Amino acid sequence: MQKSLRTRLMSCAVLSSGLLLAPTVTAQEAEVDDTAVQETIIVTGARGAPRSVTDSPVPIDVFGSDDIEAVSFTDTNDILRTLVPSYSLSRQPISDGASFIRPATLRGLPTDKTLVLVNSKRRHRAALVSIGGSGTQGPDIATIPSTAIGTVEVLRDGAAAQYGSDAIAGVINFILKDNAEGITVTAQTGQYYEGDGTEYLIAGNIGLPLGDSGFLSISGEYYDAEATVRATQYCQSFACADVNDPRFAGGGTSFDTTIAGFSEESYIAGLPDANIGDGDVVQPWGAPNVDRLALFYNAGIDLTENISIYSFGNYTTSESDGSFFYRFPGNGTIENLRLEDGSVYSPLSIFPGGFTPRFFGEIEDFSFLAGIKGDMDNGFSWDLSGRYGSNEIQYTLANTINPSLGPDTPTSFRPGDLINEETQLQADFAYEFEAGTASPLVVAFGASYLDESYEIVGGDAASFANGPFSSQDPFGFCTDEDEIATRTATAAGMAVIAGGSTLNCADGGDPVYRTVGVGSNGFPGYGPDSEGTLTRDSYGVYVDVSTDLTDNLFVQGAIRFEDYSDFGEETVWKLAAQYDFNEMFSVRGSVGTGFRAPTPGQLGTTNVSTRLPNGVPVATGLFPTSNPAAIALGAEPLGPETSDNLAFGFLGSLGDFTYTVDFYQIDLQDRVNAVSTITIINDIDFPALNDGSAAPAGSEFASVLDAAGVPNANTIGGVNFFQNAFDTSTKGVDVVLTYDQDWGANGSTTFSGAFNWNETEFDGDVTSLFNAESRYDFENLPLQWRANLSATHEIGKFTLFARANVFGPYENSDSGGANGNIQDFGEEVFVDVEGSYDVTDAITLSVGARNLFDGYPDEADPAIGDSCCGRIYLSASEVDWQGGFYYLRAVAKF
């Protein structure tokens, strides 16, 4: 890049970079010459002044509204996954709230290691804390409607020194539309080849002038999607609901047919009602129903020639629902219980075919930001802003029971709400001056204050009630000798026997001794011990200096200090540079440190749910590290994650061909993750405690919890908690290629390709924290590489588009590969195509297909525990397993 262009870029709206600018009409009206217009200008990663993509010392992808509109997905998460190979996302059915707010990864690191900005301002987090793995709590990108987005800038490099906590893997900056005129309306509908998952989208944007120098851009979206089902009937060796399978109940080899109220006839008649969701199976696997309304606005107005005010915000509400695991007779929930009158009851009297709990989530997301900014003739500029963001999830659970309440249980519950709130004040400044270098020296500096809170709202009483059947012999029918065989009936017991009860106190299998779980089954409600609000505040200061030392060498350095009320201080730094040999070849690189503060949600969340730590469903409790149960099992207080980032790359252009190749390494220390589930009831060998001592047998774990005073300890099958558990090293390479070909009268074609190879390994011994299966899958389950190749051809009123999404291999294990239980999943290629026709200058019709050839990943091997319970495909796979999808779209622009 020549000095003349660099100088022009430096002189353009200094505060439009980093956190220093929300777009205003002034930027639209800025005059630039034809050379500058040909460059894509970015504001992310350059705190002091905007730069071009090819001029950036760190890799940045920029996608305009045309790129976004060319992707048929409506969820912004899926749009990013389609456009950025290093951004991965998986469908997560039966994952509690993660079924509704899907965690993603960038460069192999969880989404909370990526900072999300809107108009270069930090986006608030969602209320969901994923209860497994890294306990991710990041922003819900799905609340940002694609129709509101002008451009997306994806910075693929650590930037915590510039932006603060979370920016370890990179930064995603959504720049909102800032049009002062025009109307765009989009309507789209489509359906999967399987005939389900029908989607409807109505979206629009309108630009309005504010006076003579301002704008108000309003965007809205309504989206409705029906559920998909990719499953077979639930049929395992321990429980089979397939009436045509020899393992079915009538064969006597599947589940407990001695449960009160069971008969083959009534069970078969009840199977269609076991699942109130979609599909004709008792255990559906697929995408959930979604109903979403999203509104966004962006506004700005010039008060004077040098001072402007701006504001933007959103309101989004969505509802979604999905299923939990099927409950079959004798599974620990549907059991025989001895009632107060001595008779025997089971939940089959309510659900004769068993039941599959149905989980509903209602999400409400709100944000508001306002600011004022200006610049002076001496090169000094300033930006003052404040923001508030809130995200709330309200849970409802239906088609289930509180087993401990016996026949008095309701079948629908409100287990509680989660609320995340943030308030931030930000002051940013920049000073640009001549310093004898090839371009002006830009010094950016600023400070911020952030107040955060995470609230758990208690559920209704029945959702967490500890009913009588959580304990043995709740009505005192039997004496209490240590040996059950020597016990006899008490007066109360004799009375019910006299009334015809089959009570036998000397029989350990009598229903009088059966205990069942507490709380709404599938997702017990938040009780008084769980509800409450956790708050913290923090402040940060930073300095960022950048300049062109020569016509060919750009350098940048940043340092940031932050102080948190709950865990202390962190100081991080970064250096970056780019050297241009000529327009055909440049080299760039960066080195620095980063950090991510554990969120209030991670510090305070409590959850008890059904997990599959060894392929078998157990009730698992997730506790904060401050909880007595976690402390008793070796938990230590959470601290920040820290990173060392190193990147090197080269880039250039040869005529109409451009290329970038970037290598990176991210060493992450004290990584937060949930330890492997520690079994409490089952007498199984599990990992040692954090201090390295041998893990006691399951019954001894139960006594540890009892001694710690954990409520209802006898109903918990497993315990896990978040820890700064281990270190990892992530290595990878990103390649981006583009080529434009003008065919003259036959139109023009744009070719592009992007490739990411990524590998993450443990850095140190983690056998004391994770079992063999967890260790193997952590390193081998993510895709080894991913690529996409696309071509867009325009000729007259027609536009033809094709994309090949290429997914690399991955592996999944059972017990860490013991006895050869490892499944290799091969490469997959899914092809997307779309054709568009401009009916008029204002109206465009498009028809297309995602995954044109209806491809699926390899089916999961039944020998691997993760494929149980009617699953056909590995549900955690990053390769989509919904099949082909066709759609029709109409766009009108006025």
XYZ file of C-alpha atoms in Angstrom, residues 24-593:
570
model
C -23.167 8.314 11.487
C -24.282 10.061 8.372
C -21.096 12.103 8.460
C -19.122 9.026 7.532
C -21.432 8.417 4.590
C -20.878 11.918 3.295
C -17.099 11.852 3.600
C -15.462 12.480 0.243
C -12.836 9.979 -0.896
C -11.175 9.544 -4.243
C -11.677 6.581 -6.576
C -8.632 4.706 -5.278
C -9.926 4.767 -1.725
C -13.370 3.665 -2.820
C -11.857 0.477 -4.242
C -10.465 -0.428 -0.810
C -12.583 -2.093 1.874
C -12.182 0.076 4.968
C -12.319 -1.535 8.400
C -12.784 -0.108 11.872
C -11.999 -3.224 13.909
C -8.508 -3.797 15.246
C -7.277 -0.246 14.548
C -8.193 1.800 17.613
C -6.869 5.078 16.341
C -7.896 5.223 12.682
C -9.643 3.115 10.064
C -7.532 1.058 7.674
C -8.055 -1.085 4.616
C -8.305 -4.882 4.819
C -5.037 -5.325 2.920
C -3.396 -2.735 5.156
C -4.297 -4.452 8.439
C -1.469 -6.081 10.431
C -3.931 -8.745 11.616
C -6.352 -10.885 9.548
C -9.874 -9.486 9.194
C -12.787 -10.815 7.149
C -15.293 -8.227 5.958
C -18.744 -9.219 4.723
C -21.143 -6.662 3.332
C -24.918 -6.767 3.158
C -24.748 -8.472 -0.256
C -22.665 -11.303 1.225
C -25.097 -11.661 4.114
C -28.163 -11.624 1.873
C -26.617 -14.325 -0.318
C -26.768 -16.777 2.613
C -30.169 -18.401 2.891
C -29.929 -18.958 6.641
C -31.888 -16.527 8.789
C -30.039 -17.079 12.089
C -26.974 -14.808 12.209
C -25.039 -17.644 13.860
C -25.595 -19.844 10.809
C -24.670 -16.979 8.484
C -21.306 -16.582 10.215
C -20.709 -20.336 10.162
C -21.346 -20.333 6.404
C -19.038 -17.404 5.669
C -16.170 -18.031 8.115
C -14.613 -21.549 8.127
C -12.954 -21.002 11.512
C -16.379 -20.222 13.047
C -18.119 -23.456 14.020
C -21.546 -24.197 15.385
C -23.382 -27.387 16.261
C -27.006 -28.318 16.808
C -27.415 -29.246 20.484
C -30.684 -31.052 21.207
C -31.317 -32.156 24.788
C -28.812 -29.629 26.138
C -31.117 -27.579 28.369
C -30.879 -23.880 27.437
C -28.113 -24.579 24.897
C -30.835 -25.991 22.657
C -32.136 -22.419 22.357
C -28.915 -20.357 22.574
C -26.279 -22.278 20.648
C -22.653 -21.878 21.735
C -20.152 -21.482 18.894
C -16.382 -21.596 18.486
C -13.858 -19.390 16.685
C -10.468 -20.905 15.921
C -11.401 -23.894 18.042
C -12.080 -21.868 21.189
C -15.517 -21.469 22.825
C -17.627 -18.473 21.955
C -16.882 -16.684 25.230
C -13.253 -16.390 24.049
C -14.522 -14.169 21.216
C -15.587 -10.588 21.871
C -18.795 -9.517 20.139
C -19.313 -5.850 19.279
C -22.186 -3.940 17.728
C -21.126 -0.680 16.106
C -17.767 -1.257 17.805
C -19.361 -1.357 21.267
C -19.342 -4.408 23.528
C -22.467 -6.571 23.258
C -24.042 -7.856 26.472
C -24.002 -11.570 27.304
C -26.913 -13.967 27.198
C -28.265 -15.291 30.475
C -27.465 -18.885 29.534
C -24.446 -20.578 31.078
C -23.798 -23.870 29.302
C -23.774 -26.520 31.996
C -21.181 -28.750 30.353
C -17.737 -28.217 28.898
C -16.354 -24.706 29.252
C -19.541 -23.287 30.753
C -19.766 -20.815 27.902
C -21.652 -17.582 28.550
C -21.430 -15.275 25.588
C -23.743 -12.937 23.665
C -26.699 -14.448 21.837
C -25.869 -13.532 18.252
C -29.264 -14.807 17.093
C -30.849 -11.710 18.660
C -29.177 -9.570 15.975
C -31.371 -9.748 12.843
C -29.393 -10.048 9.636
C -31.534 -7.364 7.999
C -30.090 -4.794 10.429
C -26.463 -5.542 9.525
C -24.578 -3.349 7.091
C -21.256 -5.174 7.379
C -19.626 -7.765 9.622
C -15.946 -7.540 10.463
C -14.371 -10.700 11.874
C -10.976 -10.042 13.434
C -9.167 -13.386 13.639
C -6.541 -12.465 16.207
C -6.260 -11.829 19.929
C -7.230 -8.258 20.815
C -7.731 -8.147 24.577
C -5.171 -5.345 24.906
C -7.376 -3.181 22.716
C -10.869 -4.266 23.742
C -10.617 -6.010 27.096
C -11.836 -9.349 28.423
C -12.948 -12.132 26.052
C -11.020 -11.072 22.915
C -8.677 -14.093 22.968
C -9.657 -15.877 19.745
C -10.833 -12.723 18.016
C -13.495 -10.047 17.654
C -16.772 -10.055 15.698
C -18.013 -6.536 14.996
C -21.514 -6.042 13.574
C -21.808 -2.641 11.894
C -25.477 -1.657 11.660
C -27.059 -0.097 8.608
C -27.022 3.713 8.715
C -29.262 4.599 5.787
C -31.280 7.815 5.913
C -33.629 6.682 3.141
C -34.903 3.581 1.367
C -37.062 0.602 2.225
C -36.119 -3.066 1.932
C -38.591 -5.923 2.467
C -37.618 -9.608 2.375
C -39.908 -12.630 2.453
C -38.558 -16.171 2.486
C -39.968 -19.630 3.003
C -38.427 -23.065 2.749
C -38.519 -26.645 3.934
C -36.182 -29.579 4.439
C -36.252 -32.404 1.935
C -37.641 -34.595 4.717
C -40.811 -32.491 4.671
C -40.319 -30.866 8.076
C -38.611 -27.802 9.488
C -40.695 -25.392 7.407
C -39.419 -21.818 7.838
C -41.107 -18.460 7.297
C -39.273 -15.138 7.365
C -40.554 -11.591 6.977
C -37.854 -8.939 7.386
C -37.526 -5.282 6.584
C -35.465 -2.134 6.920
C -36.428 1.507 6.525
C -34.169 4.538 6.544
C -35.480 7.893 7.687
C -33.790 11.302 7.800
C -33.335 13.103 11.103
C -33.196 16.759 10.170
C -30.706 17.698 7.500
C -27.743 15.753 8.875
C -29.031 12.683 10.621
C -30.511 9.258 10.049
C -32.722 6.694 11.720
C -32.426 3.158 10.398
C -35.038 0.700 11.720
C -34.859 -3.033 11.053
C -37.260 -5.787 11.992
C -37.582 -9.503 11.519
C -40.199 -12.126 12.238
C -39.040 -15.732 11.961
C -40.950 -18.956 12.488
C -39.429 -22.419 12.112
C -41.024 -25.770 12.729
C -39.068 -28.565 14.392
C -37.192 -31.311 12.583
C -36.902 -34.951 13.626
C -33.989 -37.178 12.613
C -34.508 -40.200 14.826
C -35.559 -43.826 15.010
C -37.754 -45.288 17.699
C -36.071 -45.544 21.100
C -34.750 -49.119 21.376
C -31.812 -50.050 23.567
C -30.879 -53.257 25.338
C -32.125 -51.770 28.603
C -35.309 -50.219 27.179
C -37.054 -50.687 23.852
C -40.224 -48.851 22.800
C -40.273 -50.309 19.280
C -43.194 -52.723 19.198
C -41.725 -54.443 16.128
C -38.400 -55.200 17.782
C -37.860 -58.515 19.620
C -36.402 -56.531 22.526
C -39.739 -54.834 23.118
C -41.353 -55.144 26.556
C -43.385 -58.197 25.569
C -40.154 -60.116 25.043
C -39.300 -59.711 28.687
C -35.809 -58.370 27.950
C -36.588 -54.660 28.020
C -37.312 -52.502 31.093
C -39.317 -53.456 34.143
C -42.749 -54.861 33.354
C -43.547 -55.313 37.053
C -44.141 -51.593 37.499
C -47.623 -50.897 38.862
C -50.118 -50.107 36.135
C -48.072 -51.708 33.358
C -49.660 -53.844 30.728
C -48.472 -54.322 27.207
C -51.793 -53.128 25.848
C -51.918 -49.931 27.914
C -48.242 -49.228 27.300
C -48.603 -49.485 23.513
C -51.734 -47.336 23.640
C -49.839 -44.706 25.657
C -46.717 -44.517 23.451
C -48.142 -41.899 21.016
C -48.699 -39.533 23.969
C -45.280 -40.054 25.561
C -43.810 -37.329 23.336
C -45.864 -34.152 22.989
C -43.343 -32.728 20.549
C -42.886 -33.510 16.869
C -42.361 -36.911 15.313
C -43.830 -40.350 15.826
C -41.018 -41.520 18.119
C -40.829 -41.202 21.890
C -37.393 -39.570 21.693
C -37.131 -36.877 18.976
C -33.734 -35.610 17.811
C -33.510 -32.526 15.645
C -33.829 -28.757 15.490
C -36.349 -27.168 17.879
C -39.374 -25.031 17.084
C -38.450 -21.345 16.945
C -40.669 -18.262 16.967
C -38.715 -14.958 17.027
C -39.415 -11.244 16.680
C -36.359 -8.992 16.506
C -36.204 -5.190 16.235
C -33.104 -2.998 15.929
C -32.571 0.691 15.394
C -29.497 2.787 14.634
C -29.503 6.577 14.712
C -27.145 9.529 14.502
C -27.291 13.257 13.971
C -24.723 16.036 13.664
C -25.207 18.763 16.236
C -22.453 20.887 14.732
C -19.803 20.403 12.086
C -17.581 18.661 14.673
C -19.982 17.143 17.217
C -22.580 14.420 16.743
C -24.770 12.231 18.899
C -25.719 8.640 18.202
C -27.780 5.812 19.616
C -28.740 2.245 18.812
C -30.538 -0.586 20.533
C -32.708 -3.633 20.163
C -35.620 -5.603 21.500
C -35.870 -9.296 20.689
C -38.254 -11.915 21.975
C -38.208 -15.571 21.004
C -39.794 -18.825 22.048
C -38.454 -22.292 21.438
C -38.955 -25.782 22.762
C -37.254 -29.161 22.706
C -37.286 -32.520 24.411
C -35.362 -34.303 27.125
C -34.665 -38.032 27.331
C -37.525 -40.519 27.314
C -38.509 -41.922 30.726
C -39.392 -45.611 30.541
C -40.775 -47.992 33.182
C -38.120 -48.802 35.761
C -35.663 -46.064 34.769
C -35.403 -44.626 38.293
C -38.214 -42.119 37.746
C -41.088 -44.415 36.789
C -40.888 -46.716 39.799
C -43.196 -48.460 42.269
C -43.878 -46.365 45.369
C -45.721 -47.402 48.525
C -48.465 -44.849 49.268
C -49.797 -43.807 52.669
C -52.724 -46.238 52.362
C -50.298 -49.089 51.671
C -51.149 -49.433 47.993
C -48.546 -49.314 45.222
C -48.425 -46.391 42.771
C -46.293 -45.615 39.728
C -46.301 -42.662 37.298
C -47.701 -45.015 34.648
C -51.083 -44.050 36.068
C -50.380 -40.573 34.623
C -48.253 -41.534 31.604
C -49.073 -45.155 30.661
C -46.561 -45.115 27.792
C -43.798 -43.419 29.740
C -43.003 -39.771 29.076
C -40.533 -37.404 27.442
C -40.279 -34.056 29.267
C -40.778 -31.053 26.992
C -38.638 -27.986 27.696
C -39.743 -24.466 26.704
C -37.571 -21.368 26.708
C -38.768 -17.791 26.269
C -35.950 -15.311 25.673
C -36.250 -11.554 26.004
C -33.282 -9.434 24.954
C -32.976 -5.657 25.275
C -30.205 -3.136 24.745
C -29.820 0.628 24.566
C -26.722 2.713 23.877
C -26.268 6.460 23.479
C -23.202 8.573 22.980
C -21.734 11.853 21.867
C -18.504 12.322 19.953
C -16.538 14.994 18.273
C -13.215 16.062 16.825
C -11.082 19.179 16.857
C -8.963 20.853 14.242
C -5.772 19.972 16.122
C -6.219 16.217 15.507
C -7.828 15.440 18.877
C -11.095 13.447 18.924
C -13.296 12.078 21.659
C -16.233 9.718 22.214
C -18.350 9.337 25.358
C -20.990 6.613 25.561
C -23.101 4.571 27.938
C -24.970 1.343 27.387
C -27.367 -1.038 29.124
C -28.062 -4.606 28.069
C -30.299 -7.313 29.475
C -31.012 -10.900 28.509
C -33.615 -13.046 30.276
C -34.587 -16.693 29.821
C -37.857 -17.945 31.271
C -38.144 -21.729 31.466
C -41.254 -23.902 31.406
C -41.290 -27.679 31.659
C -44.281 -29.781 30.588
C -45.181 -33.457 30.176
C -43.199 -34.455 33.248
C -43.518 -34.992 36.996
C -41.872 -34.283 40.297
C -41.309 -37.953 41.205
C -40.911 -37.264 44.926
C -44.486 -35.930 45.114
C -45.939 -39.243 43.991
C -49.529 -39.066 42.713
C -49.853 -35.445 43.884
C -47.420 -34.181 41.273
C -48.414 -31.617 38.640
C -47.294 -32.297 35.069
C -46.249 -28.741 34.143
C -43.746 -26.540 35.988
C -42.057 -23.147 35.926
C -38.542 -24.039 37.078
C -37.298 -20.435 37.113
C -35.636 -17.671 35.154
C -32.113 -16.481 34.407
C -31.297 -12.784 33.954
C -28.003 -11.216 32.862
C -27.661 -7.407 33.034
C -24.790 -5.096 32.119
C -24.248 -1.345 32.376
C -21.137 0.234 30.906
C -19.705 3.744 30.654
C -16.993 4.328 28.072
C -14.695 7.261 27.297
C -12.392 7.077 24.278
C -9.945 9.621 22.929
C -7.484 9.837 20.055
C -4.792 12.302 19.121
C -3.230 12.335 15.685
C -0.092 14.364 15.072
C 3.007 14.544 12.905
C 5.982 12.790 14.478
C 8.461 12.549 11.613
C 7.113 9.185 10.490
C 5.659 8.331 7.097
C 2.130 8.928 8.392
C 0.814 10.756 11.447
C 1.285 9.076 14.814
C -2.083 8.093 16.290
C -2.375 7.742 20.063
C -5.679 6.311 21.234
C -6.508 6.001 24.913
C -9.548 5.595 27.081
C -11.273 4.159 30.118
C -14.402 2.127 30.841
C -16.520 1.100 33.808
C -18.635 -2.053 33.675
C -21.257 -3.222 36.170
C -22.575 -6.777 35.762
C -25.215 -8.855 37.503
C -26.488 -12.404 37.127
C -29.779 -13.358 38.723
C -31.371 -16.749 39.253
C -35.107 -16.399 39.838
C -36.668 -19.227 41.821
C -39.164 -21.585 40.265
C -42.629 -22.507 41.433
C -42.751 -24.537 44.639
C -43.608 -27.835 42.967
C -40.583 -27.585 40.646
C -38.139 -27.979 43.520
C -40.324 -29.528 46.244
C -38.783 -32.363 48.214
C -41.734 -34.713 48.429
C -42.119 -37.684 50.751
C -40.876 -40.254 48.256
C -37.327 -38.919 48.168
C -36.764 -40.913 51.373
C -37.277 -44.539 52.254
C -40.389 -45.555 54.205
C -41.828 -42.021 54.349
C -44.881 -43.079 56.364
C -43.106 -45.134 59.011
C -44.479 -48.540 58.017
C -41.336 -50.493 59.030
C -38.895 -50.680 61.897
C -35.374 -49.345 61.312
C -32.938 -52.184 62.057
C -29.706 -52.035 60.057
C -30.468 -55.329 58.343
C -33.598 -55.024 56.242
C -34.217 -58.730 56.524
C -34.841 -58.296 60.276
C -37.282 -55.438 59.951
C -40.948 -55.827 60.792
C -44.078 -53.758 60.340
C -44.858 -50.981 62.772
C -48.377 -50.272 63.976
C -48.876 -48.108 60.906
C -47.587 -50.909 58.734
C -49.792 -53.483 60.387
C -52.798 -51.237 59.798
C -52.269 -51.045 56.036
C -51.540 -54.766 55.857
C -54.824 -55.359 57.587
C -56.425 -53.286 54.864
C -55.014 -55.579 52.155
C -51.581 -54.022 51.500
C -48.811 -56.296 50.191
C -46.226 -54.514 52.395
C -43.226 -56.727 53.293
C -40.742 -54.857 55.484
C -38.204 -57.692 55.328
C -37.955 -57.460 51.535
C -35.418 -54.887 50.327
C -37.228 -54.781 46.999
C -40.523 -53.670 48.504
C -41.671 -50.289 47.130
C -41.596 -48.877 50.662
C -37.807 -48.587 50.285
C -37.764 -47.045 46.811
C -36.576 -43.429 46.594
C -36.979 -41.159 43.578
C -35.692 -37.789 42.478
C -36.618 -34.356 43.740
C -37.928 -31.570 41.523
C -39.465 -31.319 38.079
C -37.914 -34.237 36.253
C -35.553 -33.207 33.471
C -34.870 -29.737 34.851
C -35.514 -29.322 38.597
C -36.534 -25.812 39.587
C -34.306 -23.278 41.264
C -35.056 -23.432 44.972
C -34.272 -20.950 47.760
C -30.701 -22.274 47.993
C -30.109 -21.501 44.306
C -31.915 -18.220 43.682
C -30.209 -14.897 44.176
C -28.149 -12.249 42.398
C -24.396 -12.143 41.928
C -22.892 -8.749 41.065
C -19.493 -7.324 40.284
C -17.949 -4.259 38.737
C -14.727 -3.530 36.923
C -12.847 -0.725 35.277
C -10.234 -0.644 32.565
C -7.813 1.791 30.933
C -5.882 1.373 27.706
C -3.401 3.051 25.362
C -2.987 2.176 21.669
C -0.271 3.708 19.471
C 0.072 3.179 15.705
C 1.843 4.710 12.731
C 3.625 3.994 9.461
C 7.293 4.178 10.408
C 8.138 4.140 6.697
C 6.181 3.971 3.490
C 6.321 0.181 3.804
C 6.239 -0.556 7.544
C 3.193 -0.104 9.770
C 3.518 -0.787 13.509
C 1.014 -0.867 16.347
C 1.229 -1.417 20.091
C -1.376 -1.527 22.851
C -1.508 -2.079 26.599
C -4.548 -2.447 28.849
C -5.126 -2.654 32.592
C -8.369 -3.934 34.127
C -9.430 -4.378 37.735
C -12.322 -6.638 38.811
C -14.034 -6.496 42.170
C -14.218 -10.275 42.504
C -10.799 -11.572 41.466
C -8.323 -8.725 41.026
C -6.228 -7.165 38.284
C -4.972 -8.066 34.824
C -2.571 -6.275 32.487
C -2.282 -7.370 28.855
C -0.356 -6.070 25.843
C -0.021 -6.504 22.091
C 2.401 -5.631 19.296
C 1.552 -5.911 15.597
C 3.230 -4.922 12.355
C 2.960 -5.218 8.579
C 5.698 -4.781 6.004
C 4.779 -4.247 2.337
C 7.471 -5.398 -0.072
C 5.189 -4.345 -2.902
C 1.509 -4.620 -3.811
C 1.990 -8.304 -4.619
C 3.511 -9.417 -1.310
C 3.366 -8.274 2.310
C 4.119 -9.954 5.621
C 2.378 -9.301 8.932
C 2.373 -10.611 12.444
C 1.378 -9.998 16.018
C 2.322 -11.098 19.501
C 0.540 -10.391 22.751
C -1.298 -11.574 25.801
